XYZ file of C-alpha atoms in Angstrom:
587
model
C 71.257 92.103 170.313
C 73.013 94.785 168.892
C 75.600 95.345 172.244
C 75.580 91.514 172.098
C 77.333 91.376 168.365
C 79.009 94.459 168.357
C 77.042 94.907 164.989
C 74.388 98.349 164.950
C 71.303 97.338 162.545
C 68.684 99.975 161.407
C 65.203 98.651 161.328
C 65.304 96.125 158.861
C 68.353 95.911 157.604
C 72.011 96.356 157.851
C 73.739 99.652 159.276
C 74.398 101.230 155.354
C 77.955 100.846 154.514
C 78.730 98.290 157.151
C 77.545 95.620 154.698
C 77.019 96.215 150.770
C 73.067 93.849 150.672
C 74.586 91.683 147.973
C 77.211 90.482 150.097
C 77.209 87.208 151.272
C 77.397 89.073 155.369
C 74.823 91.222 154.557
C 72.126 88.780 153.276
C 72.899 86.708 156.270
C 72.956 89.596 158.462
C 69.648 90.735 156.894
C 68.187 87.221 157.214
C 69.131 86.744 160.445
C 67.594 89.789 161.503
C 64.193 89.390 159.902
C 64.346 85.456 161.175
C 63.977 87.045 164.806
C 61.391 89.094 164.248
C 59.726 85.365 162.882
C 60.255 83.737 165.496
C 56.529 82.495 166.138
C 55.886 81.502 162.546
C 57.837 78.635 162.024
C 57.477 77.509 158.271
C 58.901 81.004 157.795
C 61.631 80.713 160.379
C 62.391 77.401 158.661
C 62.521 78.834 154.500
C 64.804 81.189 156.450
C 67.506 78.905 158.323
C 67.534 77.327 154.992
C 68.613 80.447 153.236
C 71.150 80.848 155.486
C 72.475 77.642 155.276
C 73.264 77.614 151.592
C 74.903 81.123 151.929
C 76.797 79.455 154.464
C 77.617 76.681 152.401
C 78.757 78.904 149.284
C 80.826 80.521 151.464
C 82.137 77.008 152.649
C 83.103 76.263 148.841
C 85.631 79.447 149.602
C 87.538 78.540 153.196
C 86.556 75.821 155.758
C 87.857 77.768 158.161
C 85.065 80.316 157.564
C 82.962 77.397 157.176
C 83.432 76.135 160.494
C 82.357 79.419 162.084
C 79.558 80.262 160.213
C 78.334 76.713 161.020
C 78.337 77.315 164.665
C 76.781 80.623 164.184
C 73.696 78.856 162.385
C 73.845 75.757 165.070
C 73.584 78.712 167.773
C 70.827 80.811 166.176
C 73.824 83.395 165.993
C 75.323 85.911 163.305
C 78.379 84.367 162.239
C 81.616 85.593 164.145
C 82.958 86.410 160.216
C 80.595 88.756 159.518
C 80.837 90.633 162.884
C 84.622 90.864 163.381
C 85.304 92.760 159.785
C 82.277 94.136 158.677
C 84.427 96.667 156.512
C 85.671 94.154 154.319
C 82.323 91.841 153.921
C 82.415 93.217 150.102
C 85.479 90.892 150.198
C 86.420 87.566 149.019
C 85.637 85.770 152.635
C 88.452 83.106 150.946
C 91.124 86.212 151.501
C 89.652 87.431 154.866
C 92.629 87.785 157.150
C 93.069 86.342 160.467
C 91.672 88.393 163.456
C 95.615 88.785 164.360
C 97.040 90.134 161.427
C 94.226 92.714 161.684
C 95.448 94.165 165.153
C 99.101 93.770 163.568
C 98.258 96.210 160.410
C 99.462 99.472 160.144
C 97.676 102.271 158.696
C 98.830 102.546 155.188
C 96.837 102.941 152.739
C 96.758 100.995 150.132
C 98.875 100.979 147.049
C 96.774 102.922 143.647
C 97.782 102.700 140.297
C 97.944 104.314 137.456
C 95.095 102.494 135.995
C 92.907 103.013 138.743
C 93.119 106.637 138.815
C 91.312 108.199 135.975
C 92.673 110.883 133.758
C 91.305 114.102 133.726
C 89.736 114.615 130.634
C 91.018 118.126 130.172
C 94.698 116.992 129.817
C 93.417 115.612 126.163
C 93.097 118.939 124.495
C 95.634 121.199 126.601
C 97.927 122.812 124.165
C 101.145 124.110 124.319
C 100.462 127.697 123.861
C 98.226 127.413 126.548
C 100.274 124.674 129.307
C 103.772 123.596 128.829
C 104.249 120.141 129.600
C 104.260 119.052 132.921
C 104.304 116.236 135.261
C 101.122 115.407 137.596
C 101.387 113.114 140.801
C 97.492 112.491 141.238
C 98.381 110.495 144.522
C 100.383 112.041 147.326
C 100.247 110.533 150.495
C 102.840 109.140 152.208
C 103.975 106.190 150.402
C 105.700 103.293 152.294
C 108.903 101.977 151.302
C 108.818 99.578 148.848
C 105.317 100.700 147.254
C 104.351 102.185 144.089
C 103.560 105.667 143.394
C 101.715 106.827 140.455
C 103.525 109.214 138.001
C 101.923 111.144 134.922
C 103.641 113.678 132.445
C 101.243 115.551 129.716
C 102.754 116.246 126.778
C 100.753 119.275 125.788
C 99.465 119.595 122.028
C 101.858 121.533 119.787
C 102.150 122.938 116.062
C 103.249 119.111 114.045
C 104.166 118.819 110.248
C 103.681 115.670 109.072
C 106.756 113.910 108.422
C 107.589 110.593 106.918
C 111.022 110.979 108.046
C 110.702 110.572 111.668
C 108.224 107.639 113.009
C 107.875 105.672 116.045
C 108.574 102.182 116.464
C 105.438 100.292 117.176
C 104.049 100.092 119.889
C 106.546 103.332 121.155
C 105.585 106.828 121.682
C 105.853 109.548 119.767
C 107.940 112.016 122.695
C 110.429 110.797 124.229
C 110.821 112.157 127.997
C 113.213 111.671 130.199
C 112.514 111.620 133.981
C 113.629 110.886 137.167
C 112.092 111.238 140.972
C 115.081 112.608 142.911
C 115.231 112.507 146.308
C 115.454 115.924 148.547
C 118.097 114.576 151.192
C 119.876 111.588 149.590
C 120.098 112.864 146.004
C 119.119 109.027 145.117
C 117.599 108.897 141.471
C 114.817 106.689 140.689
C 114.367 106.633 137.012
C 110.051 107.155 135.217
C 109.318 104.352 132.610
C 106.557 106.034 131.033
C 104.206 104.174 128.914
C 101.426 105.141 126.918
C 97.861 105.614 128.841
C 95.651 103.902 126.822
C 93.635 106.715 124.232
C 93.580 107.211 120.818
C 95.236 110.852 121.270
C 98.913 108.820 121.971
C 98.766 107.127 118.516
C 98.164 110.648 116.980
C 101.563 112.820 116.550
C 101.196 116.283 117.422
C 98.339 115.669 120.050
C 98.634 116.123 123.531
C 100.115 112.578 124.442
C 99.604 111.459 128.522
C 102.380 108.853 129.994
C 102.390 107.387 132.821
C 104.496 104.587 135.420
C 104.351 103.181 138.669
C 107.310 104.005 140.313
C 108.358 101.472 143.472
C 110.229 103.788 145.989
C 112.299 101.514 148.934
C 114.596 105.003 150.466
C 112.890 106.700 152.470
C 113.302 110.447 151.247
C 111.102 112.905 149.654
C 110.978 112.706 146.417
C 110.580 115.578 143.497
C 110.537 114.676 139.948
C 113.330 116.098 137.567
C 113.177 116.130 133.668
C 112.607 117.107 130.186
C 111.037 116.449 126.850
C 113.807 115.439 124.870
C 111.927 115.307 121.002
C 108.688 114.885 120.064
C 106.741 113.715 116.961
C 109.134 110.561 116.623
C 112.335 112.703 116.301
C 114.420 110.246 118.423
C 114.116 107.299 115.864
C 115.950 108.568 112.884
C 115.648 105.604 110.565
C 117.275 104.888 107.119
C 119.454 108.209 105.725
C 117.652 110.306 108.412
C 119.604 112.253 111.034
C 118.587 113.068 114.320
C 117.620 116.632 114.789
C 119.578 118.643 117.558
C 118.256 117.934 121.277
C 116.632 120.933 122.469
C 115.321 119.741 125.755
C 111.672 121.108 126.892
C 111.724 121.201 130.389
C 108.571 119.770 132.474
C 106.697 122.022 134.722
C 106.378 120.697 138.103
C 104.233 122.412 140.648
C 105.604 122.619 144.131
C 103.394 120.278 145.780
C 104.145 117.755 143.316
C 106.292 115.117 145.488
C 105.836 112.363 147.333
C 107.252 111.236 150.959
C 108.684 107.964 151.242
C 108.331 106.598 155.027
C 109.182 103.066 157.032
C 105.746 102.784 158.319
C 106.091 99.304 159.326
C 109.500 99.628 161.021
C 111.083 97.253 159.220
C 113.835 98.742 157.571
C 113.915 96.166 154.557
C 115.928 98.253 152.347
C 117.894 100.404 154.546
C 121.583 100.810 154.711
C 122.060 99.624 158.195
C 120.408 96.197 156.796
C 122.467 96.110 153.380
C 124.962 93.703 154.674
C 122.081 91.556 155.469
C 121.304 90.927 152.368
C 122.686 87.702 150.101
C 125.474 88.062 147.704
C 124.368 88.812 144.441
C 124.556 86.018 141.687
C 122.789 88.287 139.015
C 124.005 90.996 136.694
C 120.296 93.136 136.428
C 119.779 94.040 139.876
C 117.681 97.284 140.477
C 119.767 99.392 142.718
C 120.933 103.402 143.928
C 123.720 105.338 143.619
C 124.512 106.027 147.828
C 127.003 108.517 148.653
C 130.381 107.454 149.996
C 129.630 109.354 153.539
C 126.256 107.961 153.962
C 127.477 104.369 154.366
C 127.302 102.972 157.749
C 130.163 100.758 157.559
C 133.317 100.352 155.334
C 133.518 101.585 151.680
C 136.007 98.637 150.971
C 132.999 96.156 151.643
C 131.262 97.121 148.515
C 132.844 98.168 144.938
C 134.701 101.566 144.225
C 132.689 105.077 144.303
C 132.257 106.477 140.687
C 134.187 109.660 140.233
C 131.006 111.631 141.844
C 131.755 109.801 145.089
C 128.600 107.381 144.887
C 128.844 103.657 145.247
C 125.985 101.392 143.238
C 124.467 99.165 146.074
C 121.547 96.752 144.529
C 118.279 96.755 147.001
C 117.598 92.659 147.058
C 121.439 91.047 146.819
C 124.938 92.897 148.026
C 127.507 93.515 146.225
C 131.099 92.736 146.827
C 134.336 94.142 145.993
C 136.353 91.005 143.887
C 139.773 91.886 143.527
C 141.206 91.049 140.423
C 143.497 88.340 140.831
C 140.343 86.924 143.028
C 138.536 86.931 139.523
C 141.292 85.691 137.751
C 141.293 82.739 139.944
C 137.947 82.595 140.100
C 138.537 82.108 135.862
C 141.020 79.651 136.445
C 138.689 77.340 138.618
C 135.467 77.806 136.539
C 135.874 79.011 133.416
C 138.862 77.755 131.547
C 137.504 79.223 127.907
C 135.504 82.110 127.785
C 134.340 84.098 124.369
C 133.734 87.466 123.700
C 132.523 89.434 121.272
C 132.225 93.156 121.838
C 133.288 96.349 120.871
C 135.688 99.139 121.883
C 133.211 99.072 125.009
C 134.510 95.767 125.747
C 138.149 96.457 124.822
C 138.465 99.376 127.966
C 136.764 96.663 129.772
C 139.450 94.185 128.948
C 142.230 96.353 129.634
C 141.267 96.611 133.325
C 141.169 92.765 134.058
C 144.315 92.306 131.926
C 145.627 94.617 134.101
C 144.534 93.422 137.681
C 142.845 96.630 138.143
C 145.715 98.896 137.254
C 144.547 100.406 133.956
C 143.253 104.075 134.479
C 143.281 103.424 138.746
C 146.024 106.142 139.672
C 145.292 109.813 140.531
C 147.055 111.121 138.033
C 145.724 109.079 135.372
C 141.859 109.208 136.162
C 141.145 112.425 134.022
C 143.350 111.661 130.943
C 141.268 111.477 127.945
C 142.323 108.016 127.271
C 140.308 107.321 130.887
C 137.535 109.781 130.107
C 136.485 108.303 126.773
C 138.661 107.354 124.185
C 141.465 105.081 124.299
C 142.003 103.751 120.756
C 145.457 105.517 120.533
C 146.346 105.020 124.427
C 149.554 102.519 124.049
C 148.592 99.350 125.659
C 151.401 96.121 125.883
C 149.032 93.685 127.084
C 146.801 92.588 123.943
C 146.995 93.987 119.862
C 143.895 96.410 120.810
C 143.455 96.736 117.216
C 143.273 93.363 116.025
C 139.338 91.590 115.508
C 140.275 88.672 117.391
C 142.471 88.268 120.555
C 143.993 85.163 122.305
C 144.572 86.369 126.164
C 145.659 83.906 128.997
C 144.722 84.876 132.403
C 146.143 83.710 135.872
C 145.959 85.656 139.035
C 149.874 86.591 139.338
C 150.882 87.847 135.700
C 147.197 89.347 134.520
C 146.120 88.800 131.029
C 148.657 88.615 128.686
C 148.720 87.556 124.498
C 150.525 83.777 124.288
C 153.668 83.591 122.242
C 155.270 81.208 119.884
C 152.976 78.073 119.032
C 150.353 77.350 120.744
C 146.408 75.235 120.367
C 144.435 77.588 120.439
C 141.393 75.836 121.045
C 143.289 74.663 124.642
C 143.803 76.520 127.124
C 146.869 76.527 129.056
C 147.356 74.999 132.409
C 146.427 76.961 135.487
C 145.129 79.560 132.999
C 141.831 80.674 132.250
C 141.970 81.988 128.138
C 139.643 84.435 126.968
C 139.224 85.129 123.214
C 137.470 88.349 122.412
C 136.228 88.955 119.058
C 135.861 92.807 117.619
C 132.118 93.236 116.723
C 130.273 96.076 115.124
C 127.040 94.994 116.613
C 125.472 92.912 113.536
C 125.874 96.162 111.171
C 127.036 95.882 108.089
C 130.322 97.678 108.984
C 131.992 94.544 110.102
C 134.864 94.163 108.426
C 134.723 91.045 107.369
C 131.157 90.678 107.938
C 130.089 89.088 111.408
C 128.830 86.006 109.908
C 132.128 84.352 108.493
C 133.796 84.035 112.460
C 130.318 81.456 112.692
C 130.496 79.907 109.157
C 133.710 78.157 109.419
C 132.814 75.837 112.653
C 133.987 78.673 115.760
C 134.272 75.886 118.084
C 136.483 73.955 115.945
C 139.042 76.882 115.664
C 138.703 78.427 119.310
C 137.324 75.797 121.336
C 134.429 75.315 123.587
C 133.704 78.358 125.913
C 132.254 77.574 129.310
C 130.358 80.795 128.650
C 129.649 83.305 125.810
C 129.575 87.027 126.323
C 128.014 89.054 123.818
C 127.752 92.986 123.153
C 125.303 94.463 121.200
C 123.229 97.671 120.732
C 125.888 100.442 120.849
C 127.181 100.281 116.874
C 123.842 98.742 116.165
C 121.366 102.404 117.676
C 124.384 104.415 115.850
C 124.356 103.089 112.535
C 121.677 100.764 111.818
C 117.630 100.854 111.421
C 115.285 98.771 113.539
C 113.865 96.470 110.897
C 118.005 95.717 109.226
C 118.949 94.862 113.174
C 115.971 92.745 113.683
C 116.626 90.574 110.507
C 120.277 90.585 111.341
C 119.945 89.752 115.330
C 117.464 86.433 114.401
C 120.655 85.429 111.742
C 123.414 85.550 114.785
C 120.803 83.938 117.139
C 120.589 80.966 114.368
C 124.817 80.996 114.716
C 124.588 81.215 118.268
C 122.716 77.954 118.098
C 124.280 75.805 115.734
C 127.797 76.465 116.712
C 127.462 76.427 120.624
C 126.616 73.338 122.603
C 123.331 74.086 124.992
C 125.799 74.023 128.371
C 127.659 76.707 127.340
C 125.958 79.693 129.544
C 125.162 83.042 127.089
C 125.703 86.780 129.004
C 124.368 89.369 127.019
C 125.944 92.691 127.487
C 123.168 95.603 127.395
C 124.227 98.419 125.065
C 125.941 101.648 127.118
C 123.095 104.301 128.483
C 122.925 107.532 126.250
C 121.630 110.588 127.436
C 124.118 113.183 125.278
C 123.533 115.677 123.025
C 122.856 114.973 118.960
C 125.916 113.096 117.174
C 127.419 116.449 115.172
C 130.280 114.536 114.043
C 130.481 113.734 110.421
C 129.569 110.399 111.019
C 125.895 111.370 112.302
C 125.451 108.761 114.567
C 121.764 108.365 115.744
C 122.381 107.401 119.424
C 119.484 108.170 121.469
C 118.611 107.141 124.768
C 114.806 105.671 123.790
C 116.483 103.663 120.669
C 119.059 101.872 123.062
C 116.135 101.603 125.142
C 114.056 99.738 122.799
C 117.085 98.101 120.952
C 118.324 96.746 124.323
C 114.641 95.334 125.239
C 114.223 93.719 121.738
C 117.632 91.973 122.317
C 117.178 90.344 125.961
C 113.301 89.116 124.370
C 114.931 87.455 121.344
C 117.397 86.101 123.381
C 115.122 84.120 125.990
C 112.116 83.502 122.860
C 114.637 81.683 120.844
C 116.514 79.884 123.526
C 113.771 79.387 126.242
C 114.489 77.385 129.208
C 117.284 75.249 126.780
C 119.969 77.718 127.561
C 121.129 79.666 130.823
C 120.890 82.958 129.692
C 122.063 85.916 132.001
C 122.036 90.008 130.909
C 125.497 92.026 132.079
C 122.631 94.950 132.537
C 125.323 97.768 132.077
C 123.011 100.502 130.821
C 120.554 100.381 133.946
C 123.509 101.138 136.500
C 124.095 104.294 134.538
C 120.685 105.009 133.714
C 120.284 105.983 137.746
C 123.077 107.985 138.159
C 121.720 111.775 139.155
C 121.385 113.372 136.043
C 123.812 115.389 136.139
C 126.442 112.498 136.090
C 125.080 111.316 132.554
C 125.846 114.458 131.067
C 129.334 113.391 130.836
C 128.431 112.058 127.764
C 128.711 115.312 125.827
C 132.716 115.311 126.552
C 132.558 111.751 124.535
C 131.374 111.728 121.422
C 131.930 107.697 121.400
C 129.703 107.547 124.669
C 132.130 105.269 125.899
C 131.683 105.204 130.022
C 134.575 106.598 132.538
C 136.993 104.363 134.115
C 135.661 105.049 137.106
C 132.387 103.187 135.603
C 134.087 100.671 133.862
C 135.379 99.546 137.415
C 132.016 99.440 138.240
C 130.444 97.877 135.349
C 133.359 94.937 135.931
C 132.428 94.532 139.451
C 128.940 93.411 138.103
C 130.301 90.318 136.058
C 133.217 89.527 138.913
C 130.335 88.819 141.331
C 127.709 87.655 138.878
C 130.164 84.937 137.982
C 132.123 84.120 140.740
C 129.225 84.419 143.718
């Protein structure tokens, strides 16, 4: 019988760990086998076949497929083909049973384990830092195929905490911040850690040892070390109210040497590898996850995809590809489709500006790249194309002359023929260092003065993490949402422009500014949520996702920051950062 089935049974029962006895297999299994040794005593055979039949049937309730076999096992007096041809997975839902094909087809990978089904050890709760510096733990290291989800863990061993009413988190936040990346050995590509809180009272207690943890998805196949630091603890990266942010001191994580994990193509597939890339569709969005690929890596042309940053990298997105749009392409592309455009932004969106005015030519020649005015600041940098001073600006685009201001008379709220006319507004974030305040450019009917945009862009975070506290930005983002609403018509698409990536040292200047990397984190969550709660499906909403292109740059590349006090991003980045919107909007 045994030879017969390929199943092995013991003397009663089912071979142990072939069938779990409260699975639906096994208690048919186990039925079956004690109805042949019955066969003389028929009111027993009989309760029996009946027992089996309404397994059978609760199974049917699952997958008439299964239903069908398990019928003709009964009708023969035989174990149902089911339960023979995957034992292994009898503790199963037989509804998700896969066919006997795809069984033969499936590699051997092993499944996917999170974070939350890989216990902590308990010991990491009371590790101090006297004792253990903080360090990262990778509890899972097998080979991980490309597209899965590794595990990742940092403890953030107890240390020596005053309490402070100066420095707290914002709900729901933790109380270190830690910045970390899995870099890999051969390609350099950085994948950055979103650590969240495990769930345990110790990570609502400052000073405790805290334990974070992500699931990281790795799609290059590489192997991968992690890289990073403690960058404050105890709250210290939310200065709120009059507080300043304390200088950075990072505390570097202890890695081990076996902590890493190999990426492989087990399945052969090569979904996200270069050699595929221009494959994929053209992207339409502006928040694609992506790498930074060296320029000699690619296996085609460099011209197919944007400009290298000035590291010699070139952002490719892993689901959509990314084109180079020339600029007079764009500014036809504005012409055809978006005849009115607003935008209201900040010196961020000025250097932006000044390239598309330009057709590309602002900060693009040799000799120009490392000029300060190209490295970070440009407010003095003479510029003939628009007042780069003024709070609002009238500039007509058209793919021969650029962008340039209109002069003599002109209706503003029209714009020209064979133009596209964009109208950027100067915006502090929602602070209340707008000068005037934000809210009069809504309270005198915008539309009735500058027209009705095709689209919206707005820029927010950067002034806002700088200057202003959580609950003042809060109030003041739900008053411009209310604007947002009453003065635009529900066609007119809204782009929200993430906040620039900061991972520099403490603002020393005298104006103290409290950028730090988790606030325009948080800040630049809060706003996207806000966004799509208030809104909801009434409104196309897009995000210009800006800070996330930076954010996986190796880290070494964000450190530019400490050369710019403004944290305004190179040229080179900028070009980048435009290529983004070009293909987001005309794709």
């Amino acid at each position: 019988m045994a030879d017969k089935y390929n199943v092995v049974f013991t003397e009663d029962e089912v071979k142990e760990g072939e069938y779990p006895p409260t699975s639906s297999c096994g208690q048919i299994l186990v039925l079956y086998r004690r109805m042949t040794r019955n066969k003389r005593k028929s009111v027993v055979r009989l309760l029996l076949m009946i027992a089996i039949i309404y397994l059978g049937v609760t199974i049917y309730t699952n997958n008439a497929q299964v239903n069908e076999k398990i019928r003709k096992g009964i009708s023969n007096m035989q174990i149902p083909q089911l339960c023979i041809t995957y034992p292994k997975q009898a503790n199963q839902s037989i509804a998700n049973a896969p066919t006997e094909q795809a069984v033969k087809e499936k590699p051997l990978v092993k499944a996917t384990r999170l974070c939350s089904d890989i216990p902590i050890p308990s010991s990491y709760w009371g590790m101090h830092i006297a004792d253990q510096p903080s360090f990262v733990d990778i509890p899972n290291r097998e080979t991980v195929n490309v597209g899965n989800s590794v595990c990742v863990r940092v403890v953030v061993t107890e240390s020596e905490y005053m309490p402070s009413m100066i420095y707290q988190p914002v709900p729901n936040s933790p109380w270190d911040s830690v910045l970390l990346d899995l870099v890999g050995s051969t390609t350099g590509i950085s994948i950055p850690v979103h650590l969240q809180m495990a769930a345990h009272v110790n990570n609502h207690q400052p000073g405790a040892a805290h334990v974070y943890q992500a699931d990281v998805v790795l799609r290059d196949v590489d192997v991968y070390v992690p890289k990073g630091y403690v960058e404050f603890r105890n709250a210290e990266w939310n200065a709120e109210g009059n507080a300043t942010l304390p200088l950075l001191k990072p505390e570097q994580l202890v890695v081990a040497d076996d902590q890493q994990v190999q990426v492989a193509d087990l399945n052969g597939t090569g979904k996200y590898s270069l050699q595929r890339y221009l494959e994929l569709p053209l992207c339409k969005s502006m928040d694609m996850e992506g790498r930074w690929v060296r320029i000699e890596a690619l296996p085609f042309h460099r011209a197919l995809v944007p400009r290298a940053d000035n590291h010699g990298r070139v952002w490719l997105p892993y689901h959509c590809r990314l084109r180079r749009i020339a600029y007079t392409e764009f500014a036809k592309c504005l012409v055809q489709q978006y005849p009115m455009l607003h935008w209201f932004g900040d010196s961020n969106t000025r250097r932006a500006l000044k390239k598309i005015t330009s057709l590309g030519e602002w900060c693009t020649r040799k000799e120009d790249r490392e000029q300060r005015y190209c490295i970070c600041e440009d407010y003095l940098q003479p510029f003939n194309r628009f007042n780069q001073h003024s709070r609002e600006v009238y500039i007509d685009m058209d793919p021969t002359a650029g962008g340039i201001m209109p002069s003599g008379w002109f209706y503003p709220t029209v714009a020209p023929a064979n133009k596209s006319r964009i109208i950027a507004f100067k915006m502090e974030g929602v602070t209340h260092l707008n000068m005037p305040p934000w809210q009069e450019r809504f309270q005198h009917g915008i539309t009735q003065k500058y027209g009705v945009p095709n689209t919206v862009i707005i820029s927010l975070v950067n002034w806002d993490m700088a200057m202003s506290t959580m609950a003042a930005f809060a109030i003041e983002l739900e008053k411009l949402l209310e604007h947002i609403s009453r003065s635009y018509p529900t066609r007119t698409e809204l782009i929200i422009r993430t906040g620039q990536y900061f991972s520099g040292p403490t603002d020393q200047s005298p104006t103290k500014r409290k950028f730090s990397r988790m606030r325009g984190a948080i800040m630049n969550k809060y706003v996207e949520k806000a966004f799509r709660r208030k809104f909801g499906s009434s409104r196309t909403i897009r995000v210009w996702d800006v800070a996330a292109v930076a954010e996986r740059r190796p880290i070494a590349a964000r450190k530019e920051a400490v050369f710019c006090p403004s944290n305004h991003a190179r040229a080179e980045m900028v070009e980048i950062e435009n290529q983004l919107l070009f293909n987001g909007l005309c794709n």
